[in-house]
Every structure is written in structure tokens, then in C-alpha cells.
Coordinates of C-alpha atoms in Angstrom, one line a residue:
Chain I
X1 CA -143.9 -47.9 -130.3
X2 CA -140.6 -46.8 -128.9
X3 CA -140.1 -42.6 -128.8
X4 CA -136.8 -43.0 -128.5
X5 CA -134.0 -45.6 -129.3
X6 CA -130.2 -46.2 -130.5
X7 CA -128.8 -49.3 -132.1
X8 CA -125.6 -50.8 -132.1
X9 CA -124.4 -46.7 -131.1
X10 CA -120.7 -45.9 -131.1
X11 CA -119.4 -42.3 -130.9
X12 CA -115.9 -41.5 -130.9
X13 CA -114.2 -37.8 -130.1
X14 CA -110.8 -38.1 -132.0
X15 CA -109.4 -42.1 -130.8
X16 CA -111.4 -41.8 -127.3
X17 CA -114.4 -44.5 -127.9
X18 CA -116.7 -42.7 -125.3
X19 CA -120.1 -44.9 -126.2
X20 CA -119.6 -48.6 -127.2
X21 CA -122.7 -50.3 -128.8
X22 CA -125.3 -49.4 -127.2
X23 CA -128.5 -50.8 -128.0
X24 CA -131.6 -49.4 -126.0
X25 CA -135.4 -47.9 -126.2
X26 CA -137.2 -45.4 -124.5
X27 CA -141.4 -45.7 -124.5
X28 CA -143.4 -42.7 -124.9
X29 CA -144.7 -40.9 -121.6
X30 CA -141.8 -42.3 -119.8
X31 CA -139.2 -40.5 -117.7
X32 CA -135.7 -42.3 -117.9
X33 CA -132.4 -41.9 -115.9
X34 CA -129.1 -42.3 -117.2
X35 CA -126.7 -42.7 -114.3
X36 CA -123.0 -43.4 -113.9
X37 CA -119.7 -42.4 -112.5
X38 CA -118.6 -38.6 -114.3
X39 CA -117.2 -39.4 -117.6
X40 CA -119.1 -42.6 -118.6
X41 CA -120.8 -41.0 -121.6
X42 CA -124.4 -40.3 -119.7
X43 CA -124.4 -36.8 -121.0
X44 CA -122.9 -38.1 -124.2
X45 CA -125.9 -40.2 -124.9
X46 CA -128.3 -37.7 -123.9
X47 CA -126.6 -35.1 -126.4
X48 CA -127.6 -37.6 -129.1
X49 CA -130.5 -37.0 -129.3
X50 CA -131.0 -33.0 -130.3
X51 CA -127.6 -33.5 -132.3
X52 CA -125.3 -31.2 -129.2
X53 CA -122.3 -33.7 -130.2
X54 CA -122.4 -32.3 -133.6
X55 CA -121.0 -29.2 -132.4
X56 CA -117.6 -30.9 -131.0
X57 CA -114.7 -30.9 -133.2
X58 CA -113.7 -35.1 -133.9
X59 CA -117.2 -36.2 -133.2
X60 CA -118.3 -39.3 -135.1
X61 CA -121.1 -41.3 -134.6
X62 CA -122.1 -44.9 -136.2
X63 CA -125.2 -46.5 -135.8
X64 CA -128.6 -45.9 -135.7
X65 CA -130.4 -42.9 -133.4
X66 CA -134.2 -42.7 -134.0
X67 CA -136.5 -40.4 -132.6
X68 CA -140.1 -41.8 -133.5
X69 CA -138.7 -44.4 -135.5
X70 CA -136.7 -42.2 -137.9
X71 CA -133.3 -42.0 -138.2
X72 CA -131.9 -38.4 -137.1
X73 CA -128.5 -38.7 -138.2
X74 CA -128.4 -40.6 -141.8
X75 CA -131.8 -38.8 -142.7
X76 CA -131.6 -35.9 -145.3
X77 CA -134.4 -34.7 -144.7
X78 CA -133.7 -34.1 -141.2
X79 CA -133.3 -30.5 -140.6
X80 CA -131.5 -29.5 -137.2
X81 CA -133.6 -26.8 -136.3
X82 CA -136.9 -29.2 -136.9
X83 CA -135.5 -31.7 -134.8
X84 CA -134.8 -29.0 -131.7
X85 CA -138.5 -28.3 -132.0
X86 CA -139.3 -31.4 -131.5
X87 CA -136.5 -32.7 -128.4
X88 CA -135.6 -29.6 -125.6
X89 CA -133.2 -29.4 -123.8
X90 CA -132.2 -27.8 -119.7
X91 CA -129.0 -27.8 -118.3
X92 CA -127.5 -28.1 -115.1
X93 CA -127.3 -24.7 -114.4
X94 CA -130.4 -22.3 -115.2
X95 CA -129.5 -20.5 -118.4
X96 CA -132.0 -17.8 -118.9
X97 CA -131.2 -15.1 -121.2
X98 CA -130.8 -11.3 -121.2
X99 CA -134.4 -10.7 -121.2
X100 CA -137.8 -10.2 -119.5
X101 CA -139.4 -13.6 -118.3
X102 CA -142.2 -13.0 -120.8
X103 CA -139.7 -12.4 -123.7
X104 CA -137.4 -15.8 -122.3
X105 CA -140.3 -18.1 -123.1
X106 CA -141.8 -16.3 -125.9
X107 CA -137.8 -16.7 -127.6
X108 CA -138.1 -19.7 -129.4
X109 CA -141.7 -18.9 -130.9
X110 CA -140.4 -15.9 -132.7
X111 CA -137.1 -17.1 -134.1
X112 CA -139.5 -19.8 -135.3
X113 CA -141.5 -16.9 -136.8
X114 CA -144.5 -17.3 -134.8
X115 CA -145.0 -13.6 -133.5
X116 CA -148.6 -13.4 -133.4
X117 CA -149.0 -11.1 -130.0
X118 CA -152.2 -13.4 -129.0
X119 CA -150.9 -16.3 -129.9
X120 CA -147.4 -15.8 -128.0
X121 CA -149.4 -14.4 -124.9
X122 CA -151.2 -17.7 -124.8
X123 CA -148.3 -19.9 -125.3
X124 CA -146.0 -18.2 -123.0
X125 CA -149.0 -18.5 -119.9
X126 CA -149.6 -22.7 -121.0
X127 CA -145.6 -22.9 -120.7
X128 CA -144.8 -21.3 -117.4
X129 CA -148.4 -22.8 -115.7
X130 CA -146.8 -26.5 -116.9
X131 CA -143.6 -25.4 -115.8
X132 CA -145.5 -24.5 -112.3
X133 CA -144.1 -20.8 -112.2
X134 CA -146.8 -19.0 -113.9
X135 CA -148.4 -17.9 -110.5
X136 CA -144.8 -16.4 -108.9
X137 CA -144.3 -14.7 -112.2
X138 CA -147.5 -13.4 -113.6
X139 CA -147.4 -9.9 -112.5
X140 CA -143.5 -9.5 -113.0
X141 CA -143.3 -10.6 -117.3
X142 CA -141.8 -7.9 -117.8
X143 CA -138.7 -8.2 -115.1
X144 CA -135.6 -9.5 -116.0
X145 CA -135.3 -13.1 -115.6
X146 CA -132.1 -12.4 -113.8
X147 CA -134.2 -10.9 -110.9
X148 CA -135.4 -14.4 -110.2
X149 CA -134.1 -17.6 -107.7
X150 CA -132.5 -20.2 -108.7
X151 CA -134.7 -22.7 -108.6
X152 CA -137.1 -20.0 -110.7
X153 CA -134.7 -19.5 -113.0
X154 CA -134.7 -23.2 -114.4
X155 CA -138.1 -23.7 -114.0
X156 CA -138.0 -20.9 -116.2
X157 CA -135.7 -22.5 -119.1
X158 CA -138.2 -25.5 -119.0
X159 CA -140.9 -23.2 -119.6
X160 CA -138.5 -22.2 -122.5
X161 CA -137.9 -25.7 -123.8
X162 CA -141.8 -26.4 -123.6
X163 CA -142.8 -22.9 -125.7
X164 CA -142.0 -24.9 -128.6
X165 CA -144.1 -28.0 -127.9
X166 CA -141.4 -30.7 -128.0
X167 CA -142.0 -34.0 -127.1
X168 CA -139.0 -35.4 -125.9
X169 CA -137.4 -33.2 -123.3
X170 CA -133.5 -34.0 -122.2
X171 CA -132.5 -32.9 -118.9
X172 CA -128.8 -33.0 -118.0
X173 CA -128.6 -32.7 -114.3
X174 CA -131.3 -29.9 -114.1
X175 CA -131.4 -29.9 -110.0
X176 CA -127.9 -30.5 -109.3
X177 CA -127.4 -26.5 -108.4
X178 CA -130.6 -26.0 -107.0
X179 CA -131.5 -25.9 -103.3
X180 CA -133.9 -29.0 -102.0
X181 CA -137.4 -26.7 -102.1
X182 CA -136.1 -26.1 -105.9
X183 CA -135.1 -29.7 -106.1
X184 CA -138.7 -31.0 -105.0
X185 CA -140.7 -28.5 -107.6
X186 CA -138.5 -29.5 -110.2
X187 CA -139.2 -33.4 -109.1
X188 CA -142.6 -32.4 -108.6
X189 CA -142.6 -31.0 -112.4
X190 CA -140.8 -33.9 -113.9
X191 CA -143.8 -36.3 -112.5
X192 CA -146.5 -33.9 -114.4
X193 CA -144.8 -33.1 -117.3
X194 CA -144.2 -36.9 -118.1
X195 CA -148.0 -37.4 -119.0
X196 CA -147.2 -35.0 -122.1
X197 CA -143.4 -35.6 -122.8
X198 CA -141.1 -38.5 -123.0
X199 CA -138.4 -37.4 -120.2
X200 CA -134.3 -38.3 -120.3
X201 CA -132.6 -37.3 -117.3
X202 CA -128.4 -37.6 -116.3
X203 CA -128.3 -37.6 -112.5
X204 CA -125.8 -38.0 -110.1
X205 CA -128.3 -38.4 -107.1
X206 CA -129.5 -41.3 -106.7
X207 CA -132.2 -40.6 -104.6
X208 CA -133.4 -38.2 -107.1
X209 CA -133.5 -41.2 -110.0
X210 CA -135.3 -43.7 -107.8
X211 CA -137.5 -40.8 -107.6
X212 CA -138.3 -39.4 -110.4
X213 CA -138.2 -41.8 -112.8
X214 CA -139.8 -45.0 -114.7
X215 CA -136.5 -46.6 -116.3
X216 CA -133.2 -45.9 -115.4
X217 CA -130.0 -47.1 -117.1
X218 CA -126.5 -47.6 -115.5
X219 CA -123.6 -46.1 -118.0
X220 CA -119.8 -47.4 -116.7
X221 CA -116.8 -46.6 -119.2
X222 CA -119.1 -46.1 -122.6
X223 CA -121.1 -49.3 -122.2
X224 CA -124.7 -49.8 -121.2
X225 CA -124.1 -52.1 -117.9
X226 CA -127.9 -52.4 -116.6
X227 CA -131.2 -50.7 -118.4
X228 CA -134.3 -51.8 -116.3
X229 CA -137.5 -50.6 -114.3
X230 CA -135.7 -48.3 -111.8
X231 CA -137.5 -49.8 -108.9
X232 CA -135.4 -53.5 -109.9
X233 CA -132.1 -51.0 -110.4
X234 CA -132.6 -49.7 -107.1
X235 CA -133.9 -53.3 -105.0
X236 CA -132.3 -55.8 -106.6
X237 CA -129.9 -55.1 -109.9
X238 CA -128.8 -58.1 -112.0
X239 CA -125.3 -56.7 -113.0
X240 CA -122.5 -56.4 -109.7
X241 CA -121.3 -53.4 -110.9
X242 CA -124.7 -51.6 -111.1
X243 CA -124.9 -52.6 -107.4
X244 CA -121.6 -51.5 -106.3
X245 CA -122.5 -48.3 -108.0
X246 CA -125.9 -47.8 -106.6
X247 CA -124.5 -48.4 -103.0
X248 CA -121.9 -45.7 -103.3
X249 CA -118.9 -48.5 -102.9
X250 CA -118.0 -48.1 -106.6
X251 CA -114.0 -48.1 -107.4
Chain P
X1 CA -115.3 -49.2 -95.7
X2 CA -117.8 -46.2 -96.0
X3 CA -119.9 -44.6 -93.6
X4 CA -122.9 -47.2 -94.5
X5 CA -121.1 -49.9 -94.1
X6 CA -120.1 -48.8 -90.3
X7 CA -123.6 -48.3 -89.9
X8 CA -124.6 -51.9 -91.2
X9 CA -121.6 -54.0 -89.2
X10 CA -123.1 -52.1 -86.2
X11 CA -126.6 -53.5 -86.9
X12 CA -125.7 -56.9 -87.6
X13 CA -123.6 -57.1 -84.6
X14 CA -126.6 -55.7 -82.9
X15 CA -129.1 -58.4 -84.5
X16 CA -126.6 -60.9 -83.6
X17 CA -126.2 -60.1 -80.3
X18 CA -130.3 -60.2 -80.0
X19 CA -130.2 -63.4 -81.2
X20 CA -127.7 -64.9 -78.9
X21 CA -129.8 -63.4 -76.4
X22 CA -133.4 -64.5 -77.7
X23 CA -131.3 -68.0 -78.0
X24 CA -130.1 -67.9 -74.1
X25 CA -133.6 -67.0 -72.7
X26 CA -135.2 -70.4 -75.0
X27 CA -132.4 -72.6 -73.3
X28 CA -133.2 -71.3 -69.9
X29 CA -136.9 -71.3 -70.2
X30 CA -136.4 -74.7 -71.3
X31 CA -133.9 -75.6 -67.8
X32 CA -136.7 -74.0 -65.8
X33 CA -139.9 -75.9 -67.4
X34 CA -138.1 -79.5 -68.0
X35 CA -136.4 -79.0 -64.1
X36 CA -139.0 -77.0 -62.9
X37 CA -136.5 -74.1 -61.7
X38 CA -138.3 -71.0 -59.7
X39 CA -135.1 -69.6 -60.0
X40 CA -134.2 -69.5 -63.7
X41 CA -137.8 -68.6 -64.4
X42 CA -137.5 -65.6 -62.8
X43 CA -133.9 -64.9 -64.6
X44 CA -136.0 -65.6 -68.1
X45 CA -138.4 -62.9 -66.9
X46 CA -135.8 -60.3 -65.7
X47 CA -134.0 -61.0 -69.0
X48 CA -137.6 -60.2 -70.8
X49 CA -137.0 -56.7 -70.6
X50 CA -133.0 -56.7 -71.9
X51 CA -134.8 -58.2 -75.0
X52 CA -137.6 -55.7 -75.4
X53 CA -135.0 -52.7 -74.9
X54 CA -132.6 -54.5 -77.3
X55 CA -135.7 -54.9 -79.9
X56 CA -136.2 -51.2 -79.5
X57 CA -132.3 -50.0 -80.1
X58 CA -132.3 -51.8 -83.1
X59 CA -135.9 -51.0 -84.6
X60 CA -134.3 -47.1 -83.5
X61 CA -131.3 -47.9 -85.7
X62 CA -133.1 -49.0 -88.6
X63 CA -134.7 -45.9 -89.2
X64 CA -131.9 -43.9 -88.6
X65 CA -130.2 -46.0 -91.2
X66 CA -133.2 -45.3 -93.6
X67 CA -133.7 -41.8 -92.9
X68 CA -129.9 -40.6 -93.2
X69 CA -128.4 -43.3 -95.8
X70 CA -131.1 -44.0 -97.7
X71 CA -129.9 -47.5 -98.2
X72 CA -130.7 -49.2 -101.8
X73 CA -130.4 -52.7 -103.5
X74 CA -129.0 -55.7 -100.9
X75 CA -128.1 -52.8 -98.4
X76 CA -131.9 -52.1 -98.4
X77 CA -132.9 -55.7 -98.2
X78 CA -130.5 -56.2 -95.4
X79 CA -132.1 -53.2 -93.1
X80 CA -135.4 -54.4 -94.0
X81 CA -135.0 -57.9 -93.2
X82 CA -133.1 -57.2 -90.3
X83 CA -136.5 -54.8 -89.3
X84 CA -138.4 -58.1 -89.3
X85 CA -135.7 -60.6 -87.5
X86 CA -135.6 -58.0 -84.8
X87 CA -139.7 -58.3 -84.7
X88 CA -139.8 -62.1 -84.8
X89 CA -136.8 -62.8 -82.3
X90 CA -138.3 -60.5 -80.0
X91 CA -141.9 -62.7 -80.0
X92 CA -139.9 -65.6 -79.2
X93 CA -138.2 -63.5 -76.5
X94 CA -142.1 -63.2 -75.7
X95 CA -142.6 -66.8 -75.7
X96 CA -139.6 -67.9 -74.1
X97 CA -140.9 -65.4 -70.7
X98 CA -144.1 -66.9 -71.1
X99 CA -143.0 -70.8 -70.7
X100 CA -141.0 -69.5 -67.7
X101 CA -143.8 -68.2 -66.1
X102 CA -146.1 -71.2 -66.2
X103 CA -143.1 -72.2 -64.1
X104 CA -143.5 -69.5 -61.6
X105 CA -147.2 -69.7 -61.2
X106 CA -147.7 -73.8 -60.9
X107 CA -147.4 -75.0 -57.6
X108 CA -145.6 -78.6 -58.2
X109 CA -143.4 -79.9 -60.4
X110 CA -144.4 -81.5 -63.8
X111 CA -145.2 -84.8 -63.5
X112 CA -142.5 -87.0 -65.6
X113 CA -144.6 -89.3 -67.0
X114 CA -146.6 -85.8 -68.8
X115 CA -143.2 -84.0 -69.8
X116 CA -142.6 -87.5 -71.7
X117 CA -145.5 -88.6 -73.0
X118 CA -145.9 -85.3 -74.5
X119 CA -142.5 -84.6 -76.3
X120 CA -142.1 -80.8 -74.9
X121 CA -138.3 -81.5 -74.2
X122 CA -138.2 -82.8 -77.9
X123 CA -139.8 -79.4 -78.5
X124 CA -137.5 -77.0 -76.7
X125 CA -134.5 -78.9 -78.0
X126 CA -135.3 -78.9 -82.0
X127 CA -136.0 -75.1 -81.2
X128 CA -133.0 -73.9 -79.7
X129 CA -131.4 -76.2 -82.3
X130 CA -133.4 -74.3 -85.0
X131 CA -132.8 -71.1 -83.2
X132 CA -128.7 -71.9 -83.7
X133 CA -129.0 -72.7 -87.4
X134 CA -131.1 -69.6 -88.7
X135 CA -128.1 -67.5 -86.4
X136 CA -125.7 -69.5 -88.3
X137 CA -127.2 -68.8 -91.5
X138 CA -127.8 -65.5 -91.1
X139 CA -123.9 -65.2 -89.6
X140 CA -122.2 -66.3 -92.7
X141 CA -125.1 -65.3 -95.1
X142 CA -125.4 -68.9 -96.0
X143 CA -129.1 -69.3 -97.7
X144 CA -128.9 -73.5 -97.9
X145 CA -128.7 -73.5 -93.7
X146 CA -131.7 -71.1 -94.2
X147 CA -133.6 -73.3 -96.0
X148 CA -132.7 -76.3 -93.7
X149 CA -134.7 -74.6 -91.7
X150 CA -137.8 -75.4 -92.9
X151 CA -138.1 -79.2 -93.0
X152 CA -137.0 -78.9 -89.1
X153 CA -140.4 -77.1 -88.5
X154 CA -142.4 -80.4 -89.6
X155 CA -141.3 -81.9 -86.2
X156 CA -142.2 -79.5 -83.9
X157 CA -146.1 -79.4 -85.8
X158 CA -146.1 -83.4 -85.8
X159 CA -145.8 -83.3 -81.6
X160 CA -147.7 -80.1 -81.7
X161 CA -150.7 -82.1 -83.6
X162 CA -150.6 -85.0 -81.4
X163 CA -150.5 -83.4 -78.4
X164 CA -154.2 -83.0 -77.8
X165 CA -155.2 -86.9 -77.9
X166 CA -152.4 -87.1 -75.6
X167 CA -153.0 -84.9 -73.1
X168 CA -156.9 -86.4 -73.4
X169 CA -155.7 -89.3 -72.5
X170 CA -153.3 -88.7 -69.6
X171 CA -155.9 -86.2 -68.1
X172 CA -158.6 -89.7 -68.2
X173 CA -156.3 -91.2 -65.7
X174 CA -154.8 -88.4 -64.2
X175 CA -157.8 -85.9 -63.4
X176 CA -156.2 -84.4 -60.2
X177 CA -153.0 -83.0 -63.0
X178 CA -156.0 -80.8 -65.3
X179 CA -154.0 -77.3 -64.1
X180 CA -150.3 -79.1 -65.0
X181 CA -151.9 -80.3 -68.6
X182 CA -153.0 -77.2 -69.5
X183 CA -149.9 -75.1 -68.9
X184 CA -148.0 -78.0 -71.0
X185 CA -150.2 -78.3 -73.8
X186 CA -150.0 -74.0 -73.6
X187 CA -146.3 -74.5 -73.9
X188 CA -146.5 -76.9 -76.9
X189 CA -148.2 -74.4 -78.5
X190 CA -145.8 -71.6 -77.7
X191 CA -143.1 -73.9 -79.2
X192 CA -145.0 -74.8 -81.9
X193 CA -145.3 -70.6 -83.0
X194 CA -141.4 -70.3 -81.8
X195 CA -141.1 -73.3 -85.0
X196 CA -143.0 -70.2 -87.0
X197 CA -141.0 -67.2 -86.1
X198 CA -137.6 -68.8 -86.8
X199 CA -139.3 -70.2 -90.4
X200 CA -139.9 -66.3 -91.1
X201 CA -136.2 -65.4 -89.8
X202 CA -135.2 -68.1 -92.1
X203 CA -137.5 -66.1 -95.3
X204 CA -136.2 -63.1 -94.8
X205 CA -132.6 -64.3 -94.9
X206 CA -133.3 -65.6 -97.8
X207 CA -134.8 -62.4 -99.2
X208 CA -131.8 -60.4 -97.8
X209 CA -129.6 -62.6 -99.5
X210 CA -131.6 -63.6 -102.9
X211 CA -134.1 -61.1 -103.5
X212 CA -137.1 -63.8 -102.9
X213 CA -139.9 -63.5 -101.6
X214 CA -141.3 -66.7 -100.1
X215 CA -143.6 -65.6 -97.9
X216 CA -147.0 -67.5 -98.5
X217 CA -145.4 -69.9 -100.8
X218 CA -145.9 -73.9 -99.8
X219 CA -142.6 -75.3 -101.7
X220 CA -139.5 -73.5 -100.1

């Protein structure tokens, strides 16, 4: 059963066609790369899936996006916030907020109206030990998340994202600011978390998508040039552009 | 032209150059054994070690090239099957010092009659003539000179097969030539493995260029 998968997707903003038909499927447990040159709709695509795009003035969408095989755009009984449960979201740059690191992760349980002090305590130590922080943070919850690194800091937001038990989780270039130590753990995370959550990532370093993941698809100018095992993307790619692109001699 | 593909001109000129070199030492071992040449036997054997120091610049380069580019797709096939070229021109660098030194260490010249009877100058020639085509493939990247390559091979393992009855034979009638028979039935079989590296030269030109593997696989 596919987790994840578009059909026939177009999106527009205003006249600019940004994605052009594309057709593709994402199995569960999988991590999956969506490279390309800036501006080829990766990030786009990604946004799909917890609905971001909604939020930009022009947007419009046709065809069919289906998370566990239901529709999540021409679905009325698909609530926004019930759908962000379900697919988190990092972002390139660590976005903690305001807060203690306890109260960071603990966010999205209580605006979800699960405030049971046990229960959050519990939750908030699962998410930061499968994030791989809890031992640098557990006797500093009540610091600011501010006070930590970098690299910290967005192991920290996908502590966040995972509070809420999703089990897709979209990453959009979530190591792209962070120093190679940082970089690895993050890697390092990716590989674990994948036996729980169906992983998307948009990367620029190629390196980092022959690395981390099990699929990886090549985005040039809207379309869907190459989707394949990311060890055939990366040895021997059917499509000229994906190779010119892999080997840096794109444009 | 980027940084990388500096990087891999350098190497195939490098690879190139080894196998004009690896190329020069089979012609010359094959002037000293058919001539029985002291003199260019020793040159093969001095030449021996510009080979070995060649084989290690360009293993050296390969993985620098790995370790700092990070090379993917045909850029990685090319680095990878260069790796191996470099491994199997430098054996028959190997081989080509070790015919010339059955040269060095017999006391007379080959009898005729054996050198004939034998084939071994039908041997050096379809070697250094497969030696030439697999450069020549590999030059302008052309995969149907590659696979040329192997039906070229059946002729030095026909001689190499039939050598032993022959050699049986001529040592019946000439027992006092034992010593000159073995080091020409040692260099049939040394021209029989050159037949081998050049076969695997020829594969991995194939997988630079194709992305097939055909390695262990009886129809090429």
C-alpha cells in the first residue's frame, strides 16, 4: 500500500505552472528525496502534503494528493488540523519557539488538548530520546530552547513534529544550516526514525540524498524527470538530465 | 569545464599514458624473447618499476578523486573502472618483465624450430594487437572495439591449449633443450593470462561506458 502518492498533480500560483502532472508514490517506512535545481517545485511538492500551499495567495491545485489512500484536498471530511497531526513538518532553519525545551515539545499536545502532566512528561521524554537529544537536554527542560546549538535546536523541532505521533514527516532541507557533527546526527536520526515514519526530504546535497535515503526523485522546471531507487539515481540514471544534474554540470 | 572534470582529463591521460607504456614494455619483451636480446630485457626490467610507480600515482589519484569529489553516476563508473584498468595493465606490466627475464637468465638463444612450432610470436603479436584495441576503445569510449576484444582471446587459448603436446613432442627429440621448453611453455602461459587482463580491461570499459556488468558472464 502506498503512504503517500499524487496523480496527474498540477499546481499553479497565479499563471506560473510550478508542478506539471506529476504522477508518483511513496511506500510506507521509506525515506525519499526530492532533488533539483532552486525553483523546480521540490519544496512545492513537499508542501502538498500538510496543505502549506494553501496559505499562498493564487494557489490552485488539480489532481489527486492522497495520504493513505485518501484524498486530502477534495475530501470534506478532511480537517486541516487532523491532517497536521498526522504529516510534520522541519524546516531548514531550526524554528524553536519562545519557550523551555520541555514546553517546545510538549506545544502541540496541549493545543491538541492533551494536558495530562503524566501523560505530557512521558510523551515529551519518547520524543526527544527518538529525536536523540533527550540525554544533552534532560537536566536543562526548563531552559530556553534558545540556549541551545544549532544542530540542538532542530533536533529539537523534530522532537516537536514527533510529540504528535505523525506518520509522515516532511523535511525541507533540515541540515542545510547545520554544521557536519549536526549534519551526521540529523543523518543518523533520519535512518532510525524511518522504521516508524514515512520520511520526504528536499536536499540540495547530494551526498546527503545518496545517503540518507531509499528513493529519490529528480524535479527540473515542475516536471518529475527521474523517480527511482536512489542508489540507480546516483550509479547509473536513465534520464540525461538527471545525470547532468547529479554530476554538478547542470545548465 | 568544472573542477571534476579537470580532475578526470588528468586521470585518463594518466591511464592512457600507462597503457602506452604497459603496451611498449609487451613489444619489447616480445623483441627480446623472439631475438633473444640481453639488452632490451634488461630495458623491460628497468622500465618495470616506471610502471609500478605509474600504477601507484594513479591508484593515489583515484582516491583523492573519491575522497574530495565524491564522484556519482558515469563519473563514478569511470574512476572505478579506471581503479581496475590501472590494476590489470600493471599485471601485464608484471608479465611483460617476466618474459624478459627468462631472456636474461637462459644461456642460448631459442632454438627456431621451438619459437615456431610453438606459435609464441603468434602470441605476442595478437597481444600487443589486443593491447592497441582495448587503448583504442577505451580512447574514444567506443564499447563495439571493446567487445571485439573478446573473440581475439580464443586465439591466444587455442595455442595456449596446444602447447603442451607440442612441447612433449619437441622435448622427445630434443632432450638436451628441457630448460629452453620450459621457459617457453612459461611464457605461453604468461601470454595466455596477458589475453585475460586485457578481456577485463575490455569489461570494465564496457561498464564505464554502459553500466554492465559482465564479469562472470559466458556470452559477451
Amino acid at each position: 500500500m502506498n503512504k503517500i502518492e499524487t496523480k496527474n498533480l498540477n499546481l499553479y500560483y497565479g499563471t506560473f505552472h510550478a508542478l506539471k502532472g506529476i504522477t508518483m508514490s511513496v511506500k510506507a517506512n521509506t525515506v525519499t528525496a526530492l532533488i533539483g535545481p532552486s525553483g523546480c517545485g521540490k519544496s512545492t511538492y513537499l508542501r502538498l502534503f500538510n496543505r502549506m500551499n494553501d496559505l499562498i495567495p493564487g494557489v490552485k491545485i488539480e489532481g489527486d494528493v492522497l495520504l493513505d489512500e485518501k484524498d486530502i484536498y477534495n475530501n470534506k471530511g478532511m480537517r486541516i488540523d487532523e491532517l497536521r497531526k498526522k504529516v510534520g513538518m522541519v524546516f531548514q532553519k531550526p524554528n524553536p519557539f519562545p519557550k523551555s525545551i520541555f514546553e517546545n515539545v510538549a506545544y502541540g499536545l496541549r493545543v491538541n488538548g492533551m494536558n495530562h502532566a503524566s501523560f505530557v512528561e512521558e510523551r515529551v521524554e519518547t520524543s526527544l530520546k527518538q529525536a536523540a537529544l533527550w540525554d544533552e537536554v534532560k537536566d536543562k527542560l526548563k531552559k530556553s530552547a534558545f540556549a541551545l546549538s544549532g544542530g540542538q535546536q532542530q533536533r529539537l523541532c523534530i522532537a516537536r513534529a514527533l510529540a504528535i505521533e505523525p506518520s509522515v514527516l516532511l523535511m525541507d532541507e533540515p541540515a542545510s544550516a547545520l554544521d557536519p557533527i549536526s549534519t551526521a546526527k540529523i543523518e543518523d536520526l533520519i535512518y532510525e526514525l524511518k522504521n516508524k515514519y514515512t520520511i520526504i526530504i528536499v536536499t540540495h546535497n547530494m551526498q546527503q540524498a545518496g545517503r540518507v535515503s531509499d528513493k529519490t526523485a529528480f524535479f527540473y522546471l515542475g516536471d518529475l524527470i527521474e523517480y527511482n531507487d536512489t542508489n540507480i539515481i546516483f550509479t547509473n540514471p536513465t534520464d540525461p538530465n538527471t545525470q547532468s544534474y547529479v554530476t554538478g554540470r547542470f545548465g | 569545464m568544472t573542477h571534476l572534470d579537470v580532475e578526470l582529463k588528468r586521470l585518463k591521460d594518466e591511464i592512457v599514458e600507462m597503457f602506452e607504456l604497459v603496451t611498449q614494455q609487451m613489444k619489447k619483451s616480445q623483441l627480446a624473447f623472439i631475438g633473444f636480446d640481453r639488452e632490451i630485457a634488461r630495458e623491460v626490467n628497468f622500465n618495470e618499476k616506471r610502471v609500478n610507480a605509474l600504477e601507484l600515482k594513479i591508484d593515489k589519484d583515484c582516491e583523492n578523486i573519491f575522497a574530495l569529489f565524491n564522484p556519482v553516476a558515469i563519473d563514478l563508473r569511470f574512476v572505478l573502472a579506471v581503479l581496475k584498468i590501472n590494476s590489470n595493465l600493471e599485471r601485464i606490466g608484471d608479465i611483460a618483465d617476466g618474459i624478459s627475464r627468462y631472456v636474461i637468465g637462459t644461456g642460448n638463444p631459442f632454438d627456431k624450430e621451438l619459437i615456431d612450432i610453438t606459435r609464441v610470436n603468434e602470441m605476442f603479436v595478437m597481444a600487443v594487437q589486443m593491447l592497441s584495441d582495448v587503448q583504442k576503445a577505451f580512447d574514444s569510449e567506443d564499447t563495439k572495439i571493446a567487445r571485439g576484444i573478446f573473440q581475439k582471446d580464443d586465439l591466444l587459448d587455442e595455442i595456449n591449449e596446444n602447447a603442451n603436446s607440442v612441447i612433449e613432442n619437441y622435448i622427445r627429440s630434443h632432450e638436451g633443450n628441457i630448460s629452453q621448453s620450459l621457459h617457453i611453455i612459461s611464457a605461453i602461459r604468461k601470454l595466455e593470462r596477458t589475453g585475460d587482463q586485457v578481456k577485463n580491461v575490455a569489461e570494465e570499459i564496457i561498464f564505464f561506458l554502459e553500466a554492465k556488468v559482465l564479469k562472470h558472464v559466458s556470452e559477451k
